[in-house]
JSON list of C-alpha atoms in Angstrom, two decimals:
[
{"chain": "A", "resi": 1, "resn": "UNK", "atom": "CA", "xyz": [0.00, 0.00, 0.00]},
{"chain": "A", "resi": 2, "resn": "UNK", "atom": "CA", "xyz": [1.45, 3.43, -0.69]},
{"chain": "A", "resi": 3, "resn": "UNK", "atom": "CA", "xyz": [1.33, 5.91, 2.39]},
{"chain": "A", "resi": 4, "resn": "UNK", "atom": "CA", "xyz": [2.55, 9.74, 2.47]},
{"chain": "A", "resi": 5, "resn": "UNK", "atom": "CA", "xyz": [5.36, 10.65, 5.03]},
{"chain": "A", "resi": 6, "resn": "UNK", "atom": "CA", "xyz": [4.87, 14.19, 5.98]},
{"chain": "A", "resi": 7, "resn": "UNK", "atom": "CA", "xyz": [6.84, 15.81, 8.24]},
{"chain": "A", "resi": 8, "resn": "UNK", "atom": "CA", "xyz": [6.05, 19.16, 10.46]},
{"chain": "A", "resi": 9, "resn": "UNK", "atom": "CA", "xyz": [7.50, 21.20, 8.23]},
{"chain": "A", "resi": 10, "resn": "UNK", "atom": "CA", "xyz": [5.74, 20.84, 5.41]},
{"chain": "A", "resi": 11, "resn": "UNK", "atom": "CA", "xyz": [7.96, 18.39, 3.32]},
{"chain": "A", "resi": 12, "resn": "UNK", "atom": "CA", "xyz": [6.79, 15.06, 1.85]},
{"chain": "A", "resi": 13, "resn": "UNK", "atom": "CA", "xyz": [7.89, 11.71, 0.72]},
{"chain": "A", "resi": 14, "resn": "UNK", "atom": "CA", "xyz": [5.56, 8.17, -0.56]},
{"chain": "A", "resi": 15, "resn": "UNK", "atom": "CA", "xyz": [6.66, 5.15, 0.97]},
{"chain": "A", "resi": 16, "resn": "UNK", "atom": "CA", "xyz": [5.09, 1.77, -0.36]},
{"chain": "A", "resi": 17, "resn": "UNK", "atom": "CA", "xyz": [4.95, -0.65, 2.27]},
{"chain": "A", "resi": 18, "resn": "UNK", "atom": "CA", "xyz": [2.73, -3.58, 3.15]},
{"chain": "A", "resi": 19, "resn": "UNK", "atom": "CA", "xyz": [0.01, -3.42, 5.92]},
{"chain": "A", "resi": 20, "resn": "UNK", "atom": "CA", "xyz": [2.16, -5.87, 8.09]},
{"chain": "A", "resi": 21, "resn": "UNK", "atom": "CA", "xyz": [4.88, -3.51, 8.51]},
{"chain": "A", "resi": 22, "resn": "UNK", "atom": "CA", "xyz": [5.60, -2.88, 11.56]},
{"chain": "A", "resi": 23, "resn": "UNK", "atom": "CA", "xyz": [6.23, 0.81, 13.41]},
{"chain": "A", "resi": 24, "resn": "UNK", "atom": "CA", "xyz": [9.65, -0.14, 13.56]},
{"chain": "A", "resi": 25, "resn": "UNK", "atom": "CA", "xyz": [10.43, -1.11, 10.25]},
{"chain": "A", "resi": 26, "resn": "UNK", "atom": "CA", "xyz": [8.41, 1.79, 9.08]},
{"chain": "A", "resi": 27, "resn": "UNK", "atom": "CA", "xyz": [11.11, 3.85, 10.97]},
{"chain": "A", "resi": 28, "resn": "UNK", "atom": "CA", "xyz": [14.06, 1.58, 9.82]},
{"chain": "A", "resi": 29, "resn": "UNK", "atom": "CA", "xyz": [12.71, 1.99, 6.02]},
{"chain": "A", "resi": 30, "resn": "UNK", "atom": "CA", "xyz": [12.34, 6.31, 6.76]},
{"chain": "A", "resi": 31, "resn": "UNK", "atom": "CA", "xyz": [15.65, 6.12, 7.56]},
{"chain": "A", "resi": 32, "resn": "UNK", "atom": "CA", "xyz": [17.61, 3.88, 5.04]},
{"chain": "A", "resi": 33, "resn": "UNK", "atom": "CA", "xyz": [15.60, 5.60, 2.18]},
{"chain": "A", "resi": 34, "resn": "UNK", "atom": "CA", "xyz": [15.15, 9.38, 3.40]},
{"chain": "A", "resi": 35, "resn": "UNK", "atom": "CA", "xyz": [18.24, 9.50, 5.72]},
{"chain": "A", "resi": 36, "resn": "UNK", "atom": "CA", "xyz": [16.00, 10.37, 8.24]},
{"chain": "A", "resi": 37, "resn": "UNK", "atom": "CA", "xyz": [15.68, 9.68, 11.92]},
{"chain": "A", "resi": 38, "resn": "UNK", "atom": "CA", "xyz": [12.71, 9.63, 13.39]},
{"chain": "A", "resi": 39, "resn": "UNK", "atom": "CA", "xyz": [11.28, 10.64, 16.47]},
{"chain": "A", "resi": 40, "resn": "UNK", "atom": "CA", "xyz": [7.65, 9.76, 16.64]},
{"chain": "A", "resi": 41, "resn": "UNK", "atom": "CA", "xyz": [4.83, 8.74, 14.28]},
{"chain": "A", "resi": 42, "resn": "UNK", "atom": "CA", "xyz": [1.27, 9.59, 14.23]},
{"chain": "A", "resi": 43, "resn": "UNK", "atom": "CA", "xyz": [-1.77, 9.63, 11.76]},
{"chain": "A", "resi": 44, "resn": "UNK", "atom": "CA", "xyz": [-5.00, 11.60, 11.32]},
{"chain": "A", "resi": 45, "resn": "UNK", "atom": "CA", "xyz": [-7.73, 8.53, 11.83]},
{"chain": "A", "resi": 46, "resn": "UNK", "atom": "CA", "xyz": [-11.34, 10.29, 11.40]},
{"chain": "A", "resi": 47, "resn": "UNK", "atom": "CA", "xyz": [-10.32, 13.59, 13.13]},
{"chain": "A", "resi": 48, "resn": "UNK", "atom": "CA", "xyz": [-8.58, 12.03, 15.78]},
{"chain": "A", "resi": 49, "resn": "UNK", "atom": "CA", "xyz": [-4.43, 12.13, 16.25]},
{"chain": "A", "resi": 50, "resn": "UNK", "atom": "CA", "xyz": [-3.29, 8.01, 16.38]},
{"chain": "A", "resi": 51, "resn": "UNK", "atom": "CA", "xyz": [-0.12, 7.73, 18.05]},
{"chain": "A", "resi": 52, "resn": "UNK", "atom": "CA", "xyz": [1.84, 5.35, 16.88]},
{"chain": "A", "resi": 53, "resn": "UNK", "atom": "CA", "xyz": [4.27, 4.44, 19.75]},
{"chain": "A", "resi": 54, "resn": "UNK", "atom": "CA", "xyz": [4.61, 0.72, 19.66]},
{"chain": "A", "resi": 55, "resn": "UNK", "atom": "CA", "xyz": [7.32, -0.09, 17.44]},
{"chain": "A", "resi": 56, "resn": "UNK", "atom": "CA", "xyz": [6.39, -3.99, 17.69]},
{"chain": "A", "resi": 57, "resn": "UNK", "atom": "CA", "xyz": [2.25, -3.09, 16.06]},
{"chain": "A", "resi": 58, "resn": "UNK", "atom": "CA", "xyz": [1.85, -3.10, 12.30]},
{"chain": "A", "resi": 59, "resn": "UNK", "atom": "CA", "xyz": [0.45, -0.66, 10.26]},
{"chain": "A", "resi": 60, "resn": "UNK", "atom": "CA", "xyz": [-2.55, -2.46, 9.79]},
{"chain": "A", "resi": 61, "resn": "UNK", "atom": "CA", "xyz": [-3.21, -2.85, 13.96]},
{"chain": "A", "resi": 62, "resn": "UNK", "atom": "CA", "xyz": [-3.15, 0.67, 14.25]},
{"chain": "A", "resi": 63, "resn": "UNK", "atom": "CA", "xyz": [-5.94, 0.57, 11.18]},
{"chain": "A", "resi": 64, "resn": "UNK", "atom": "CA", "xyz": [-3.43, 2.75, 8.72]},
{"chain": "A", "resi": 65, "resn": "UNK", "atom": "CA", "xyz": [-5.10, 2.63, 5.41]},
{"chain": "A", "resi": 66, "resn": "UNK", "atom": "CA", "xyz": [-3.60, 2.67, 2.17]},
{"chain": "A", "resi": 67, "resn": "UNK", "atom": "CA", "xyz": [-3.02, 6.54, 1.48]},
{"chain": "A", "resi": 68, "resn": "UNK", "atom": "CA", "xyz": [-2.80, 7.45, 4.91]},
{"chain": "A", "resi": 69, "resn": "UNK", "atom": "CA", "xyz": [-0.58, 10.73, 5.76]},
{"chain": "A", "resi": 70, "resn": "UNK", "atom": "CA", "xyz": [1.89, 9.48, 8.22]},
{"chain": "A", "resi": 71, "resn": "UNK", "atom": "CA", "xyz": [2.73, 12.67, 10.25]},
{"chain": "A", "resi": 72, "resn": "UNK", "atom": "CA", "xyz": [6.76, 12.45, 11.58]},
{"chain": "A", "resi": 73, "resn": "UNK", "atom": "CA", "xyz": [9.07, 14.70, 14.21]},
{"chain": "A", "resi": 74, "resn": "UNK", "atom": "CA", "xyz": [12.31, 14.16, 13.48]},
{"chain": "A", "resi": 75, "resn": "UNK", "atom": "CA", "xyz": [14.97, 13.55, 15.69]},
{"chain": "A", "resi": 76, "resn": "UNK", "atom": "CA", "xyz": [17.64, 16.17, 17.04]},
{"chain": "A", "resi": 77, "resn": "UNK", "atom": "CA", "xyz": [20.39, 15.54, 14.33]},
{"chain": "A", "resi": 78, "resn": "UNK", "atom": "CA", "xyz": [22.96, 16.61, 16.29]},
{"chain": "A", "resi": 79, "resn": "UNK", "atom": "CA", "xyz": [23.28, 14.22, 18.85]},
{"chain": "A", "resi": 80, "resn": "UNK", "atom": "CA", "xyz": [24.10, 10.65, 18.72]},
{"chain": "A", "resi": 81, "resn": "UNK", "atom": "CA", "xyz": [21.37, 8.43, 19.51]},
{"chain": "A", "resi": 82, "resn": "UNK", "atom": "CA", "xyz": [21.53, 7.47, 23.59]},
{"chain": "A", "resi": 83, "resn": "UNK", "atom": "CA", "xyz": [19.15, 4.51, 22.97]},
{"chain": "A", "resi": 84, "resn": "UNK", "atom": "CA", "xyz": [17.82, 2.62, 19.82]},
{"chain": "A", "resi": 85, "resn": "UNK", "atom": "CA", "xyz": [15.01, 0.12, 19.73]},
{"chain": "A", "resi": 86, "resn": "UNK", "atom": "CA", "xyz": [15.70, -3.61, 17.82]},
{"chain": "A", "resi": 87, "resn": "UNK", "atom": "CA", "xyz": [13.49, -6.30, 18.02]},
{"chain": "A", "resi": 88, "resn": "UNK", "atom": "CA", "xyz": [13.53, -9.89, 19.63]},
{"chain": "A", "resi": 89, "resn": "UNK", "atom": "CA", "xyz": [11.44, -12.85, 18.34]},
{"chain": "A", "resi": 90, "resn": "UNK", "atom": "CA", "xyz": [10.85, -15.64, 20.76]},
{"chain": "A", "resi": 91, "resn": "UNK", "atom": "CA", "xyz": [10.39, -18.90, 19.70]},
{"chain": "A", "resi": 92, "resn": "UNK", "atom": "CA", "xyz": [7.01, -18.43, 20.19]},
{"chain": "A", "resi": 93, "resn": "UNK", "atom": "CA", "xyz": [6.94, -16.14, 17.13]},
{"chain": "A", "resi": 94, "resn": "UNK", "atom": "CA", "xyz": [6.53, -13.01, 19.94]},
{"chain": "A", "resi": 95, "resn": "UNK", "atom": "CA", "xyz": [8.12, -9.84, 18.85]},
{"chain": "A", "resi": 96, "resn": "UNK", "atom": "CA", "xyz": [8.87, -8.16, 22.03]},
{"chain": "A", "resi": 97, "resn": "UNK", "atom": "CA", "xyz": [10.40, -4.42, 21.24]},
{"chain": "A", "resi": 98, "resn": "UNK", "atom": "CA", "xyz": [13.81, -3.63, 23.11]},
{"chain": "A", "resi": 99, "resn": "UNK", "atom": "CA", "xyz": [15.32, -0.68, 24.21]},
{"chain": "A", "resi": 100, "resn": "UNK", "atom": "CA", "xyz": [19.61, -0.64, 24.33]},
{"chain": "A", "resi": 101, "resn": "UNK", "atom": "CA", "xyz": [22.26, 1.53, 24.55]},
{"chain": "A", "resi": 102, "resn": "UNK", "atom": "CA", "xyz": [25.19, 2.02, 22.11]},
{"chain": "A", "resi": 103, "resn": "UNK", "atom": "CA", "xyz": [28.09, -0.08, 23.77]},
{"chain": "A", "resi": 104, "resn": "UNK", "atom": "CA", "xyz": [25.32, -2.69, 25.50]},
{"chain": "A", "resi": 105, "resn": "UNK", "atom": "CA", "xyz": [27.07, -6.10, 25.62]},
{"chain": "A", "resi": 106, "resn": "UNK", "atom": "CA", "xyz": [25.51, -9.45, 24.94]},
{"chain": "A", "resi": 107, "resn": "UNK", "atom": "CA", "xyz": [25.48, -10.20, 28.61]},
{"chain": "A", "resi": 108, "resn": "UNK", "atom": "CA", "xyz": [23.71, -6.75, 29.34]},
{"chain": "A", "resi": 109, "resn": "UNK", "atom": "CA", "xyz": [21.02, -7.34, 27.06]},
{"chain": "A", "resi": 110, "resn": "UNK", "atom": "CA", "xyz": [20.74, -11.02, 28.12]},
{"chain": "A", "resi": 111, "resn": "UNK", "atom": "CA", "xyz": [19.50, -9.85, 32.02]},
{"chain": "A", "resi": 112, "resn": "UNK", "atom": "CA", "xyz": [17.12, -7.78, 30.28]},
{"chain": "A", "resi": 113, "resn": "UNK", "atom": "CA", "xyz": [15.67, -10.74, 28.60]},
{"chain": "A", "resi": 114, "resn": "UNK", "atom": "CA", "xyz": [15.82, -12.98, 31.70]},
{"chain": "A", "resi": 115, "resn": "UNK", "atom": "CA", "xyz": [14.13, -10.60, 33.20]},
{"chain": "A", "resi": 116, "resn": "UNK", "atom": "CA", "xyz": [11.21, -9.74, 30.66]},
{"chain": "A", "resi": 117, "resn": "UNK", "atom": "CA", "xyz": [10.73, -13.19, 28.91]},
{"chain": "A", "resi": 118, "resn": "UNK", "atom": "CA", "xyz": [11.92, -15.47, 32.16]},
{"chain": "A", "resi": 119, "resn": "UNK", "atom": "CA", "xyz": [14.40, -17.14, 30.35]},
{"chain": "A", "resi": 120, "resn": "UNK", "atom": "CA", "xyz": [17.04, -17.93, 32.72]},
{"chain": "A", "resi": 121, "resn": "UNK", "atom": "CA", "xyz": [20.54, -16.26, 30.79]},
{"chain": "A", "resi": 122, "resn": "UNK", "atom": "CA", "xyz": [22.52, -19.65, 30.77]},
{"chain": "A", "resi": 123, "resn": "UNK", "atom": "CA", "xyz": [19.21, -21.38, 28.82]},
{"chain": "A", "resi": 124, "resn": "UNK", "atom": "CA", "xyz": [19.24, -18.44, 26.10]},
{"chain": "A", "resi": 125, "resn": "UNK", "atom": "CA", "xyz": [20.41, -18.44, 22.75]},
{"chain": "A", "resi": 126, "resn": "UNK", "atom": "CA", "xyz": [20.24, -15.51, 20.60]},
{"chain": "A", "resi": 127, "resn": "UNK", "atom": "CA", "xyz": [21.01, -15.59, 16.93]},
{"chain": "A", "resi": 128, "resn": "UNK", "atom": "CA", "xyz": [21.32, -12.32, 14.55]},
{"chain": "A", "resi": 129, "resn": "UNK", "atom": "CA", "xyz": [21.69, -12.86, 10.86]},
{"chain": "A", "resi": 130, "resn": "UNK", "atom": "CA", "xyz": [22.55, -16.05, 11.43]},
{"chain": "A", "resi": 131, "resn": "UNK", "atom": "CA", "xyz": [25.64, -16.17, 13.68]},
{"chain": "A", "resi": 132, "resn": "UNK", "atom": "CA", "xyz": [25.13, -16.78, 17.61]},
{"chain": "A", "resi": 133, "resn": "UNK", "atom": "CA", "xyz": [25.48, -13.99, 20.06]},
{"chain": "A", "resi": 134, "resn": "UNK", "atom": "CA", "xyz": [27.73, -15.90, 22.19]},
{"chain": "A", "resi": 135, "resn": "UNK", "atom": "CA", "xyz": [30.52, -13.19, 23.20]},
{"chain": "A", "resi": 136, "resn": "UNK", "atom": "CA", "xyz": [29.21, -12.09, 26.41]},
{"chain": "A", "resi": 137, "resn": "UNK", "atom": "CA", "xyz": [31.68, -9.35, 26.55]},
{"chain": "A", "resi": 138, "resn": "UNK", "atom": "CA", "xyz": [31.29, -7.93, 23.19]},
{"chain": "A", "resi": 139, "resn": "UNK", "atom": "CA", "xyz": [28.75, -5.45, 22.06]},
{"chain": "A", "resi": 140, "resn": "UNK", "atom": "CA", "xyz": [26.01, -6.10, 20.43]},
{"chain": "A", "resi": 141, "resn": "UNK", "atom": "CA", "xyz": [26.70, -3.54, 17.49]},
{"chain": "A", "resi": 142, "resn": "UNK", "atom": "CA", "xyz": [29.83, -5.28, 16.95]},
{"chain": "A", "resi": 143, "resn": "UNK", "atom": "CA", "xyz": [27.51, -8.07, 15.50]},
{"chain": "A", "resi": 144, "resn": "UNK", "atom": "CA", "xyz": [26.42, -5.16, 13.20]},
{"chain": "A", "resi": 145, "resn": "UNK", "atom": "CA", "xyz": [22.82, -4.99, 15.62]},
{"chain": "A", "resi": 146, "resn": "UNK", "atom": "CA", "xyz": [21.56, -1.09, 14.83]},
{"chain": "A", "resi": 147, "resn": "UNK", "atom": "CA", "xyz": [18.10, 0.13, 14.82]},
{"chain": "A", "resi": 148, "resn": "UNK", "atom": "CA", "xyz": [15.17, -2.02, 13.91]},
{"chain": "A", "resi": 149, "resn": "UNK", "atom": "CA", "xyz": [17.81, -5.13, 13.85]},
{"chain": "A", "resi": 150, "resn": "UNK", "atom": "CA", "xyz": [15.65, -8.33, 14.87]},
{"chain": "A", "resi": 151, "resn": "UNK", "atom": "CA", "xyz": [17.35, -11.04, 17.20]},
{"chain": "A", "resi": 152, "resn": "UNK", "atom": "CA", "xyz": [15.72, -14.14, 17.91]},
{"chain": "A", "resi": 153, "resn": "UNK", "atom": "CA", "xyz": [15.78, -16.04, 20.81]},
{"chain": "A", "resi": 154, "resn": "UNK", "atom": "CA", "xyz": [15.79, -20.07, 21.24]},
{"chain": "A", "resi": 155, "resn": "UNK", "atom": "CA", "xyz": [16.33, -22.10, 23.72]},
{"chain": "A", "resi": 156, "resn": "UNK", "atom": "CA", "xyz": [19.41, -24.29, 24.99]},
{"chain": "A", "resi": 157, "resn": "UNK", "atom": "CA", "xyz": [18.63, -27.55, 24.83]},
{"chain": "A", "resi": 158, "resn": "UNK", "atom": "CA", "xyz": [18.18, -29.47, 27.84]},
{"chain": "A", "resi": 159, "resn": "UNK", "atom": "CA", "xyz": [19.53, -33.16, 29.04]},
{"chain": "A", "resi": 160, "resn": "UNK", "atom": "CA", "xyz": [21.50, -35.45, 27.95]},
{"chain": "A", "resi": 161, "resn": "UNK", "atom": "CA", "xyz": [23.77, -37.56, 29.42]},
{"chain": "A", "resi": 162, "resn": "UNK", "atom": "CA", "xyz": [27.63, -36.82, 30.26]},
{"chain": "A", "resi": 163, "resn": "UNK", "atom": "CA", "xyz": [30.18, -39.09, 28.14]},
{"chain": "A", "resi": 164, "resn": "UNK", "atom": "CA", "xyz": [32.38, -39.49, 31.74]},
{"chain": "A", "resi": 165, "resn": "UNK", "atom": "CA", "xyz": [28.77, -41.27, 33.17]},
{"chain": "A", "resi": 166, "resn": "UNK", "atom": "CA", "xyz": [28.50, -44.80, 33.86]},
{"chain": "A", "resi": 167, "resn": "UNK", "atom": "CA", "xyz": [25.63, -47.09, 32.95]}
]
């Protein structure tokens, strides 16, 4: 569906995305083709302002029609970002929305999923474009993880038996 992104000060742009599309990817697409950073979304939905905060919600949740006028504040572009948002997908098929800091290591952002999924950090395995987030010490933007960057979450597997065991 095409969609207009307008922002405050008059200027335009037409996007074509598909209802499914999340707020976050909408975001991610503003920026990688407009080179613009954005702070919040909102539409005009029968006279009434529709804030669209929830990165994880698609277009079509929010009830954006094709042709909608997406209205957009940009972000300050002086100053480096002091958070970004990416995405985790449980193996549930749950896409949770999370919020890190530049510099964030694997282990950081592990406690924060222990402590909103219950996932216990030793049982979690997180995979981003296909490689394992197993350095605990590194950062997670030295696996390349920016804005709107999807991780997904398995689980260890559990059991087993010990080649030193007896039978």
């Amino acid at each position: 569906m095409d969609i207009k992104i307008t922002l405050l000060g008059g200027e335009s742009h037409s996007l074509t995305v598909n209802p499914g599309t999340t707020v976050g990817s909408l975001k991610h697409i503003i920026l990688q083709s407009f080179k613009l950073s954005t702070d919040k979304l909102w539409f005009d939905k029968e006279g009434q302002k529709i804030n669209l905060n929830d990165d994880s919600r698609s277009l079509s949740a929010y009830g954006v029609p094709a042709g909608a006028n997406i209205l957009m504040l940009l972000k300050n572009p002086m100053s480096e970002p002091t958070t970004i948002d990416i995405f985790l997908r449980t193996f549930e098929g749950k896409s949770r929305t999370y919020t890190i800091r530049p510099g964030e290591t694997v282990a950081a952002f592990k406690l924060k999923v222990q402590q909103r999924e219950g996932m216990a950090v030793d049982q979690q395995r997180l995979v981003y474009e296909g490689h394992q987030l197993d350095g605990e010490s590194r950062t997670l933007e030295s696996y390349n993880v920016s804005a709107g960057s999807t991780i997904y979450l398995n689980g260890r597997l559990r059991g087993g038996k010990d080649s030193g065991e007896d039978n």
